[in-house]
Tab-separated table of C-alpha atoms and ligand atoms in Angstrom:
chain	number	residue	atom	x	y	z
A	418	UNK	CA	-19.924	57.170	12.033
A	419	UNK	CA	-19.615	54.573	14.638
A	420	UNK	CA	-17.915	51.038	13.898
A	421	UNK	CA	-17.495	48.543	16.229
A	422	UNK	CA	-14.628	46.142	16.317
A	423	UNK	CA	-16.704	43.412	15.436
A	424	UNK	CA	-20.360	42.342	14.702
A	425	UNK	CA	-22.502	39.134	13.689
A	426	UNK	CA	-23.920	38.790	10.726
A	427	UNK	CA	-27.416	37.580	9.557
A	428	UNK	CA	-28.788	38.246	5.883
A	429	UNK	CA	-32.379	38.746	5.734
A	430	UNK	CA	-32.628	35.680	3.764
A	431	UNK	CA	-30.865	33.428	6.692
A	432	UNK	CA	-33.134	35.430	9.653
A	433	UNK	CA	-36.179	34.404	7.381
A	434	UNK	CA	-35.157	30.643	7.297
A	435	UNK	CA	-33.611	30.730	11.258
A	436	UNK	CA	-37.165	31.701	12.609
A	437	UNK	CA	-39.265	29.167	10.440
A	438	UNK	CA	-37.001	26.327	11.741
A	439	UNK	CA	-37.078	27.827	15.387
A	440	UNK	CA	-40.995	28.376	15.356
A	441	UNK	CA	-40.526	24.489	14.391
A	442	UNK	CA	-38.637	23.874	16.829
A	443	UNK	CA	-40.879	25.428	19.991
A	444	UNK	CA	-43.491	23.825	18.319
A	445	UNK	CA	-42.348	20.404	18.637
A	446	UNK	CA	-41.211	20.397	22.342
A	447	UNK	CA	-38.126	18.578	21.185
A	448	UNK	CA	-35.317	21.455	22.351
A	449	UNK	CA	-32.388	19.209	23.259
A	450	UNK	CA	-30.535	16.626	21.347
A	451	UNK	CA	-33.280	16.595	18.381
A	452	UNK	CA	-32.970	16.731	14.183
A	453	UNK	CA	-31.422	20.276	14.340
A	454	UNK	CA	-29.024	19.578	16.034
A	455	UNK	CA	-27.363	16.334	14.191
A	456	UNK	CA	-28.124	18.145	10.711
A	457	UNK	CA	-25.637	20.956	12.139
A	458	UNK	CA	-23.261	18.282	13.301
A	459	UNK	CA	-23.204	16.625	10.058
A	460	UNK	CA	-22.972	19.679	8.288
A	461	UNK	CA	-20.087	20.726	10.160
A	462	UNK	CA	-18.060	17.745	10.478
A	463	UNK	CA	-18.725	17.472	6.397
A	464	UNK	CA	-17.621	21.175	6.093
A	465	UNK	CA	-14.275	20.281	8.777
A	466	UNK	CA	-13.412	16.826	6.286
A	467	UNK	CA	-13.404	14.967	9.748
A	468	UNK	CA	-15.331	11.750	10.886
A	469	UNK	CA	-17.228	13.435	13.852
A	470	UNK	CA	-18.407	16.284	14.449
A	471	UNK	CA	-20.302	17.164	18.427
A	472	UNK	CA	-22.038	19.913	19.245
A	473	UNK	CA	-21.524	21.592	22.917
A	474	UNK	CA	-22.312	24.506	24.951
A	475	UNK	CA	-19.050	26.665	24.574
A	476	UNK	CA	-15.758	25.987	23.393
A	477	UNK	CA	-14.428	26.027	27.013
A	478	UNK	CA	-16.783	22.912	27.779
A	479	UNK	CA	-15.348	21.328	24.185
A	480	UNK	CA	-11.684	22.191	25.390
A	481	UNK	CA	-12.205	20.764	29.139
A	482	UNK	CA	-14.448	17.674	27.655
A	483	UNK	CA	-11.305	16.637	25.443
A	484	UNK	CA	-8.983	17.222	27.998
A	485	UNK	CA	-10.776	14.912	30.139
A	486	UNK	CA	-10.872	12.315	27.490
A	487	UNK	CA	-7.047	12.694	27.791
A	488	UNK	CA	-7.320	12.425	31.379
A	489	UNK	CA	-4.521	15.182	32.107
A	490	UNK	CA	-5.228	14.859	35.662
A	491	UNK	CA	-1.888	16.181	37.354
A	492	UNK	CA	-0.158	16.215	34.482
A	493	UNK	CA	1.553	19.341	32.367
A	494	UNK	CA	-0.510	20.727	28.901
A	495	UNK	CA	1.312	23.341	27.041
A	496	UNK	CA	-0.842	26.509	26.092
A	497	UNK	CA	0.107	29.638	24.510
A	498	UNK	CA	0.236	33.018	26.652
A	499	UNK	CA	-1.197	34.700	23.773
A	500	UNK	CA	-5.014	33.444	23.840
A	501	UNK	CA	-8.106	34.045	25.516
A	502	UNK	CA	-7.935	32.702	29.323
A	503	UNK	CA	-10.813	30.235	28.844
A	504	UNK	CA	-8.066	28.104	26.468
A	505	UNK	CA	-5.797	27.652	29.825
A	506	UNK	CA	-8.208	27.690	32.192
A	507	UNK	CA	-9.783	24.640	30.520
A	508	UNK	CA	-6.781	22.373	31.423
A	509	UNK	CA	-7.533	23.400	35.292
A	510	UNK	CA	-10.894	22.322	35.044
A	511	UNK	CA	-9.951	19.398	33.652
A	512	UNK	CA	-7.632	18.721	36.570
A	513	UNK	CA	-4.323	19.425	34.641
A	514	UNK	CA	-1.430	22.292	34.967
A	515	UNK	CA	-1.611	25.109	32.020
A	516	UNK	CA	2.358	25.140	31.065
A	517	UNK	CA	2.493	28.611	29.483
A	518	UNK	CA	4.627	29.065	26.154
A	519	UNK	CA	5.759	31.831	24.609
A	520	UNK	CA	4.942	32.803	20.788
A	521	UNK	CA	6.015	33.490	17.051
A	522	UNK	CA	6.530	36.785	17.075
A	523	UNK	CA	5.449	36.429	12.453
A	524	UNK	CA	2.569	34.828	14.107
A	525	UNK	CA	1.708	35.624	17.139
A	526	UNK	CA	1.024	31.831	17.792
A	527	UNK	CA	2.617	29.021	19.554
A	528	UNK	CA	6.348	29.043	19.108
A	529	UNK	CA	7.460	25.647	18.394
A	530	UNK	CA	11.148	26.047	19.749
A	531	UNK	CA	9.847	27.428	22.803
A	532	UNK	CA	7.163	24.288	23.283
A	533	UNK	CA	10.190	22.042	22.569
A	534	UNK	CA	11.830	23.724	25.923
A	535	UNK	CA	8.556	23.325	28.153
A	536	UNK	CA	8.150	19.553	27.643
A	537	UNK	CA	8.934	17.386	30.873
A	538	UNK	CA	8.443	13.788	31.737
A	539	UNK	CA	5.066	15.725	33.172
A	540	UNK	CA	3.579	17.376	30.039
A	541	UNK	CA	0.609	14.610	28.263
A	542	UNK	CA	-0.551	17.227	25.118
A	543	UNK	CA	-0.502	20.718	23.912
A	544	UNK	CA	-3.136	23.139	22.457
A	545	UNK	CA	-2.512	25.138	19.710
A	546	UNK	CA	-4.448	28.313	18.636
A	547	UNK	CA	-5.388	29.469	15.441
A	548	UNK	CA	-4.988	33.371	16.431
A	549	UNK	CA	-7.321	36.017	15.927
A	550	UNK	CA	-8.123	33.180	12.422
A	551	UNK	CA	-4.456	32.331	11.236
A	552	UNK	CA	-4.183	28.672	11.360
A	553	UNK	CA	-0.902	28.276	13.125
A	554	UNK	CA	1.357	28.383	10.186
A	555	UNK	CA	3.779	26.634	12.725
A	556	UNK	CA	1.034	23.625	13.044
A	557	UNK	CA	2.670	20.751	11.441
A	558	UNK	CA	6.092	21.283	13.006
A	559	UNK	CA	4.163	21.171	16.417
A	560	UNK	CA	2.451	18.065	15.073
A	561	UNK	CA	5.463	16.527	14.641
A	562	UNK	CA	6.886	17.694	17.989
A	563	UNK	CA	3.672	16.220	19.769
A	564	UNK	CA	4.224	11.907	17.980
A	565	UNK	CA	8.301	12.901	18.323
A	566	UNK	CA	7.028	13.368	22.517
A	567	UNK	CA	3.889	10.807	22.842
A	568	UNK	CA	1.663	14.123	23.373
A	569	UNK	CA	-1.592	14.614	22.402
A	570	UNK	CA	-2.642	17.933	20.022
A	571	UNK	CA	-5.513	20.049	20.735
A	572	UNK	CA	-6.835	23.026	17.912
A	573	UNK	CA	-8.094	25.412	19.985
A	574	UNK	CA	-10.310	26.963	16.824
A	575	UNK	CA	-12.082	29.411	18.576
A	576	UNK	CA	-11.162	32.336	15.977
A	577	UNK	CA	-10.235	30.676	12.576
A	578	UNK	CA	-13.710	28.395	11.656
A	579	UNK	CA	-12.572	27.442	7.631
A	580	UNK	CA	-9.372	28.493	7.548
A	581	UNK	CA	-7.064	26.047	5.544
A	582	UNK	CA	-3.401	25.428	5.505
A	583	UNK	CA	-2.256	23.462	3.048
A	584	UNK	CA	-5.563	22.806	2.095
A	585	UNK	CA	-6.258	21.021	5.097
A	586	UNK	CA	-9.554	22.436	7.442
A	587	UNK	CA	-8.757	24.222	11.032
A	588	UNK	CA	-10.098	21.491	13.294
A	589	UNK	CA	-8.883	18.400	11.043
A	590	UNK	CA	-5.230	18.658	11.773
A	591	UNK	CA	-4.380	17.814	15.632
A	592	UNK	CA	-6.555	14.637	17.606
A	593	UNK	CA	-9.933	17.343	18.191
A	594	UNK	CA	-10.754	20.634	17.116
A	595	UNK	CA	-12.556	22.881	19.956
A	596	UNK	CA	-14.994	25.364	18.119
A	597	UNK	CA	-16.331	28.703	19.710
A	598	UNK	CA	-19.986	30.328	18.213
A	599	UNK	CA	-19.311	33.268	21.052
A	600	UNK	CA	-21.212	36.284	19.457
A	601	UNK	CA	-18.175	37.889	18.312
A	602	UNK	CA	-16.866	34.821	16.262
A	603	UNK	CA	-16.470	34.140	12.399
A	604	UNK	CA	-19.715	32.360	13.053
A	605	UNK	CA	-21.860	32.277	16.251
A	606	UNK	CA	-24.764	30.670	17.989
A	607	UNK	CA	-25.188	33.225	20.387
A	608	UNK	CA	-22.898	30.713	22.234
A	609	UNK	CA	-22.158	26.956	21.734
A	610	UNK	CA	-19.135	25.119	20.651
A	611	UNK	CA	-18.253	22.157	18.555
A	612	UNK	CA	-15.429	19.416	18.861
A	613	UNK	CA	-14.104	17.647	15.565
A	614	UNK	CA	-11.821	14.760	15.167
A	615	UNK	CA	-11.637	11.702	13.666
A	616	UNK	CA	-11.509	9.317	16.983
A	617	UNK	CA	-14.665	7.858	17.539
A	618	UNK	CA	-14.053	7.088	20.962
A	619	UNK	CA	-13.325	10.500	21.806
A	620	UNK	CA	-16.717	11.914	19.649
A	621	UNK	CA	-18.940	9.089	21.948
A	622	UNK	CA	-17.522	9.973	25.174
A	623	UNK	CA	-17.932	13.519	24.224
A	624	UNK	CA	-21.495	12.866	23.319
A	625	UNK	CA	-22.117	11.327	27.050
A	626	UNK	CA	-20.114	13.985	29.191
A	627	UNK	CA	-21.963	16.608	27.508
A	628	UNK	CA	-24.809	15.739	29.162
A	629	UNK	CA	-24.486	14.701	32.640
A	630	UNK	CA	-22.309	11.898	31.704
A	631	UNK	CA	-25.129	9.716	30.287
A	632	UNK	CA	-24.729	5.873	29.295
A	633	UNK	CA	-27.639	4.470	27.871
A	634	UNK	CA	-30.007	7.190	28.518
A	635	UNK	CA	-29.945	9.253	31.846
A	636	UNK	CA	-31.312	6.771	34.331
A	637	UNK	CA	-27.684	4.930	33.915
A	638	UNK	CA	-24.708	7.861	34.084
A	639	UNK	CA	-21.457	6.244	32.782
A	640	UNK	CA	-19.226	9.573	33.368
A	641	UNK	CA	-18.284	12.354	35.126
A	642	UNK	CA	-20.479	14.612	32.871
A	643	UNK	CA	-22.044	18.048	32.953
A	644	UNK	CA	-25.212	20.215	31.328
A	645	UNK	CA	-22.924	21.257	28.455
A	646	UNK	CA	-25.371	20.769	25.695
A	647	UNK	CA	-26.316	22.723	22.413
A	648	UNK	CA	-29.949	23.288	22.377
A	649	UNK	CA	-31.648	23.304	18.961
A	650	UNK	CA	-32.737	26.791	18.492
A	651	UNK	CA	-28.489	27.256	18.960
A	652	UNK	CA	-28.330	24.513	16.010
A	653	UNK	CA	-30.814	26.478	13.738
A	654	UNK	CA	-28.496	29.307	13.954
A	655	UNK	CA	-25.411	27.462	13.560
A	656	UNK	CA	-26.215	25.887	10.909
A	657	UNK	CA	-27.215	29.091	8.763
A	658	UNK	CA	-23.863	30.348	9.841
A	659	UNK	CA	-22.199	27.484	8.495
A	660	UNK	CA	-24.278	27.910	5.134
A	661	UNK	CA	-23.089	31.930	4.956
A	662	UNK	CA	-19.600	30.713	6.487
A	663	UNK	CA	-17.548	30.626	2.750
A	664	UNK	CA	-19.507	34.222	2.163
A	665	UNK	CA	-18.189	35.707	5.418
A	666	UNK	CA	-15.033	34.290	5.002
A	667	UNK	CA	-14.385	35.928	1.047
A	668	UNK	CA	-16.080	39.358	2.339
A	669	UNK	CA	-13.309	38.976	5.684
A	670	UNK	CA	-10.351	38.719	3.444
A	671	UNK	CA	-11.633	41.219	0.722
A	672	UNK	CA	-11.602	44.113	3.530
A	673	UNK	CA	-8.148	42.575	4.880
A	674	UNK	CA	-6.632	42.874	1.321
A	675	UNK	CA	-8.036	45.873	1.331
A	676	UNK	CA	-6.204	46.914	4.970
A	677	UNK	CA	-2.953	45.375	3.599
A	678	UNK	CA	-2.857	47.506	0.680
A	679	UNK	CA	-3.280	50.900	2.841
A	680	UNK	CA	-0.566	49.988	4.926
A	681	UNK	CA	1.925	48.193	2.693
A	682	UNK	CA	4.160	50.986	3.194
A	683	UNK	CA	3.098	52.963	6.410
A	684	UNK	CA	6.114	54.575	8.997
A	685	UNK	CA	4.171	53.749	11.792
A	686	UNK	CA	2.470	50.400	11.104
A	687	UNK	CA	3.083	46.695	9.829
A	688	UNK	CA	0.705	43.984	8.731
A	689	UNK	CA	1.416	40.502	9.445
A	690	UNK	CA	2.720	38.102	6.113
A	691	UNK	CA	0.103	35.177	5.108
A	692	UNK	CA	2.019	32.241	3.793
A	693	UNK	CA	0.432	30.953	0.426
A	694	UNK	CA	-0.606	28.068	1.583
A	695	UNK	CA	-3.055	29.171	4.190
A	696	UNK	CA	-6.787	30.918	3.899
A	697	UNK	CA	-6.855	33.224	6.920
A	698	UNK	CA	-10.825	33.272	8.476
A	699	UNK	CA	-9.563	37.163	9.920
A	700	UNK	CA	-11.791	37.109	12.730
A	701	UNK	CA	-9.413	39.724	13.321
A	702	UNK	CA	-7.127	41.966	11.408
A	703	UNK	CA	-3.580	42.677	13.361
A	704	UNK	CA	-1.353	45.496	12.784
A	705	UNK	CA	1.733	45.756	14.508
A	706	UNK	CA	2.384	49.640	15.497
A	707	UNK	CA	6.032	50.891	15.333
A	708	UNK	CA	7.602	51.527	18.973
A	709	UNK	CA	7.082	55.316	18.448
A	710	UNK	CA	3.392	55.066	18.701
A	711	UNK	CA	1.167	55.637	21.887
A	712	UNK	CA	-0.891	52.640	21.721
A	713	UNK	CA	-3.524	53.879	24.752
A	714	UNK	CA	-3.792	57.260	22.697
A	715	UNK	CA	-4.636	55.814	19.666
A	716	UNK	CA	-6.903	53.207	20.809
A	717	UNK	CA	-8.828	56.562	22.555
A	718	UNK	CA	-8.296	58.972	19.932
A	719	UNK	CA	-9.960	56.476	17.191
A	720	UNK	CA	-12.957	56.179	19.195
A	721	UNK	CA	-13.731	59.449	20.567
A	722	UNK	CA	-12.423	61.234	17.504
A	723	UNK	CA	-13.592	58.515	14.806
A	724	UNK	CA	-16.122	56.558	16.958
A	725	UNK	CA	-13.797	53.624	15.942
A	726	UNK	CA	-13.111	50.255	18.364
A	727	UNK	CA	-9.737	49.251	18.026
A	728	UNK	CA	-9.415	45.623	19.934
A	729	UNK	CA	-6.182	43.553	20.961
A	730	UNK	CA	-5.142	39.958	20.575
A	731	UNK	CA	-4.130	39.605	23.655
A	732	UNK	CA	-3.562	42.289	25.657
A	733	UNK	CA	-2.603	41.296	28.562
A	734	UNK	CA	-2.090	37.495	27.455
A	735	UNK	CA	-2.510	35.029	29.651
A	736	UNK	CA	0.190	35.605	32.290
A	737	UNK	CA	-0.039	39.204	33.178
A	738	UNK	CA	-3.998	38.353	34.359
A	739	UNK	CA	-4.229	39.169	38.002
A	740	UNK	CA	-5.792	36.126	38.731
A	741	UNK	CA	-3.146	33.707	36.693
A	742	UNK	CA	-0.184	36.118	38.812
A	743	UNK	CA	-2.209	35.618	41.837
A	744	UNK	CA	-2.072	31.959	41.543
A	745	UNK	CA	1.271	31.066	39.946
A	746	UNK	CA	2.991	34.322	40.583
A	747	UNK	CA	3.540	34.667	36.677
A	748	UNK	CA	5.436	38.483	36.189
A	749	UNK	CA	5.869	40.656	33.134
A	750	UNK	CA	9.441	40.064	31.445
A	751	UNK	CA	8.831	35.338	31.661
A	752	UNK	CA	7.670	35.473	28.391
A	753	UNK	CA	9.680	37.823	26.284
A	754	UNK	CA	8.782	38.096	22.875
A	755	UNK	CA	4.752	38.174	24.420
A	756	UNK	CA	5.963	40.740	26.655
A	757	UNK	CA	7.427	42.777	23.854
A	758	UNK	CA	5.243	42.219	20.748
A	759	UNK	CA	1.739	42.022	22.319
A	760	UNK	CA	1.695	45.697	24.048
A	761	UNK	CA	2.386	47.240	19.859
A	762	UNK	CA	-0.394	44.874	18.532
A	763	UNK	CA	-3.985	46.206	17.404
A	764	UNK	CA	-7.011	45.024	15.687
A	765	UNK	CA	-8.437	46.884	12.854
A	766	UNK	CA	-12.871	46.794	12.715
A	767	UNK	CA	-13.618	43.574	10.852
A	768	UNK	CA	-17.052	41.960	10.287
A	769	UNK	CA	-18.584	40.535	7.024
A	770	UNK	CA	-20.829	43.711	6.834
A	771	UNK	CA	-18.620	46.234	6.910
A	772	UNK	CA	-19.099	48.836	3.624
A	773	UNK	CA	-16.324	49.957	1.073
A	774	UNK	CA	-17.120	53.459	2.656
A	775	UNK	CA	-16.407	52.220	6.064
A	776	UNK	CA	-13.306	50.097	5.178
A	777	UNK	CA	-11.670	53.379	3.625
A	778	UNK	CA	-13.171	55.949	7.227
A	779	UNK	CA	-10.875	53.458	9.110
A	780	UNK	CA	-7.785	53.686	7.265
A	781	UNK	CA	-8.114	57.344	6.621
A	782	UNK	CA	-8.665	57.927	10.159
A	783	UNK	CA	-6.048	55.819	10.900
A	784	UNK	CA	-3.524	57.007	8.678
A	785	UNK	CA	-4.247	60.584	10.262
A	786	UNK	CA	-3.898	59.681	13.641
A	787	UNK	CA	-1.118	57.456	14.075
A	788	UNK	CA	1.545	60.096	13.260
A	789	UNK	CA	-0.340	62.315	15.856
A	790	UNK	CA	-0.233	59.685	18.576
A	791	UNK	CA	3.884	59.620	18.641
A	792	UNK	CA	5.105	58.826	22.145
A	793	UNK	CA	6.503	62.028	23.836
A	794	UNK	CA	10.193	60.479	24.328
A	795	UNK	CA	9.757	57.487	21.491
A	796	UNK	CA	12.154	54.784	21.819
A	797	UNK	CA	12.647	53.765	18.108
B	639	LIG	C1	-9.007	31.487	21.800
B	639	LIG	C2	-10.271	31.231	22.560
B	639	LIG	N1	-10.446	30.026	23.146
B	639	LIG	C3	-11.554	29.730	23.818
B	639	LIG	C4	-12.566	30.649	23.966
B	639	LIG	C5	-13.783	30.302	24.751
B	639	LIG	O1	-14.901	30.255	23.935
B	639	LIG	P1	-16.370	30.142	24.544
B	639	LIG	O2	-16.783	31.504	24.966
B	639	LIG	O3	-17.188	29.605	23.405
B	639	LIG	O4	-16.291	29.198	25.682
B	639	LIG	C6	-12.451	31.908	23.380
B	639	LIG	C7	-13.535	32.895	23.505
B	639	LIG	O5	-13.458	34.058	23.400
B	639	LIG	C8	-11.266	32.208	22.658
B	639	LIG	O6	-11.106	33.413	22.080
């Protein structure tokens, strides 16, 4: 059996109604900026319970087009270690400086007392993000921290697309929401990103940087824009996503209740606690190993044994990537509970898909080969 860490999902019902509406699409010769696209917005920012919803090319264009809007030029944005590079590297484009921050170590998000340390006279905002789809349980102390400090709060929601906490959307909590559809996402577009947020200044200058930095039309540019559009075959698919979103998401949490059962009480791996009041979107599922286990071993064992793809969240974060030590001379040991935490951490298979069969090959195979993949001189 092989299973992959992750894969998209299509019923045959949605691929049936995706390539009517593209055929429609190529017919018309309208493949920018046309009905598809503003039904998915609409849909979305409906589905989000926010004013605006705008559709981009990637979440790294929706992350540097808000940061723009902020104009962080030369100043300070705090950013987890503990996320995907493109989150960070987003407040360079932009013009700003990434402030790295260490994490929760219940959460793996954004530690709030830690933040509290990095802000200066310099810092302007701070992204939070919804790891591997828990909405930062943390997110409305950080809220607070950002009016307490005049700072503005991005969601980077790149991996949790419907999760709730406290009954409140991903995306709706902070000034914008920054979307991913990045094949291996909750939902995808192939790729494409959204911003949400309830500021319509924000949503219109969004609107014109994403393309070219239009005004009126693109004889008169206003901005400082680029080509970071969503085309509307990228809209079709979104917007079937979004339809099969509530689906994916019940079928993601079945097979994680179904993971936290197996290894409620396992010697040689933990699950991370949900708090009530939050719906994860488990775009992954986390287990933290026990010291004892040889991470590297396991990870190769499951797959050549199993034909099983264990992933990470992050591993290495932010700070021990060559180019990010290159540049700011970041070391192992800055960021200490990162450091520590991250190197134990892996991702069980998860994808809407995945069979009752398959769900129970992983933990079997898991449950046999973690006590055979014990360091040789474990440090418990
Ligand atoms: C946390 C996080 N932020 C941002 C991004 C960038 O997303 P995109 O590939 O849509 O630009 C990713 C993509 O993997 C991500 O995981």
């Amino acid at each position: 059996m092989e299973i992959p860490s992750t894969k998209p999902f299509f019923s045959d019902e949605s691929i049936k109604a995706i390539s009517g509406e593209i055929e429609q699409v190529l017919k018309s010769g309208n493949l920018i900026l046309g009905p598809y696209t503003s039904r998915f917005e609409a849909s979305f920012k409906e589905y989000c319970g926010v004013k605006r919803a705008v559709g981009v090319s990637s979440c790294t264009a929706a992350l540097e087009i808000v940061l723009r809007y902020f104009d962080v030029t030369d100043s300070d944005v705090v950013v987890p270690t503990n996320t995907f590079i493109a989150t960070s590297n987003a407040v360079l484009y932009a013009g700003g400086h990434p402030v790295l921050a260490d994490i929760n170590p219940d959460t793996l998000c954004l530690d709030p007392k830690d933040l509290q340390q990095r802000i200066t006279p310099q810092t302007k905002g701070v992204i939070v993000v919804h790891l591997a789809g828990l909405p930062c349980p943390d997110v409305n102390e950080i809220h607070s921290i950002c009016r307490e400090n005049g700072l503005f709060l991005i969601e980077d929601v790149a991996h949790a697309h419907g999760g709730t906490i406290g009954g409140r959307k991903t995306g709706s909590i902070g000034d914008a929401g920054c979307f991913s559809f990045y094949p291996t996402k909750v939902m995808t577009t192939c790729t494409g990103g959204m911003i949400t947020t309830n500021d319509d200044k924000l949503a219109n200058y969004a609107v014109s940087l994403r393309h070219h930095g239009v005004g009126s039309g693109l004889t008169q540019i206003v901005n400082l824009g680029n080509d970071w559009l969503m085309n509307e075959v990228d809209a079709v698919l979104g917007f079937h996503q979004l339809a099969a979103l509530e689906n994916n998401l019940r079928q993601r949490n079945d097979i994680a209740s179904q993971y936290s059962t197996a290894f409620e009480d396992c010697e040689w791996a933990s699950t991370f606690r949900v708090p009530a009041d939050i719906r994860h979107s488990y775009y992954k599922y986390p287990v933290l190993l026990s010291p004892a286990i040889d991470r590297q071993q396991l990870n190769q064992r499951m797959k050549k044994e199993r034909g099983i793809a264990l992933g990470s969240v992050y591993d290495p974060p932010c700070h021990l990537q060559p180019v990010y030590q290159r540049i700011f001379g970041y070391r192992d040991g800055m960021f200490p509970v990162a450091d520590n935490i991250l190197k134990r951490v892996c991702c069980l298979p998860m994808y809407p898909q995945m069979t009752a069969t398959e769900v129970k090959y992983v933990v079997d195979s898991l449950s046999t080969l973690l006590p055979a993949c014990k360091k040789e001189t474990a440090i418990v």
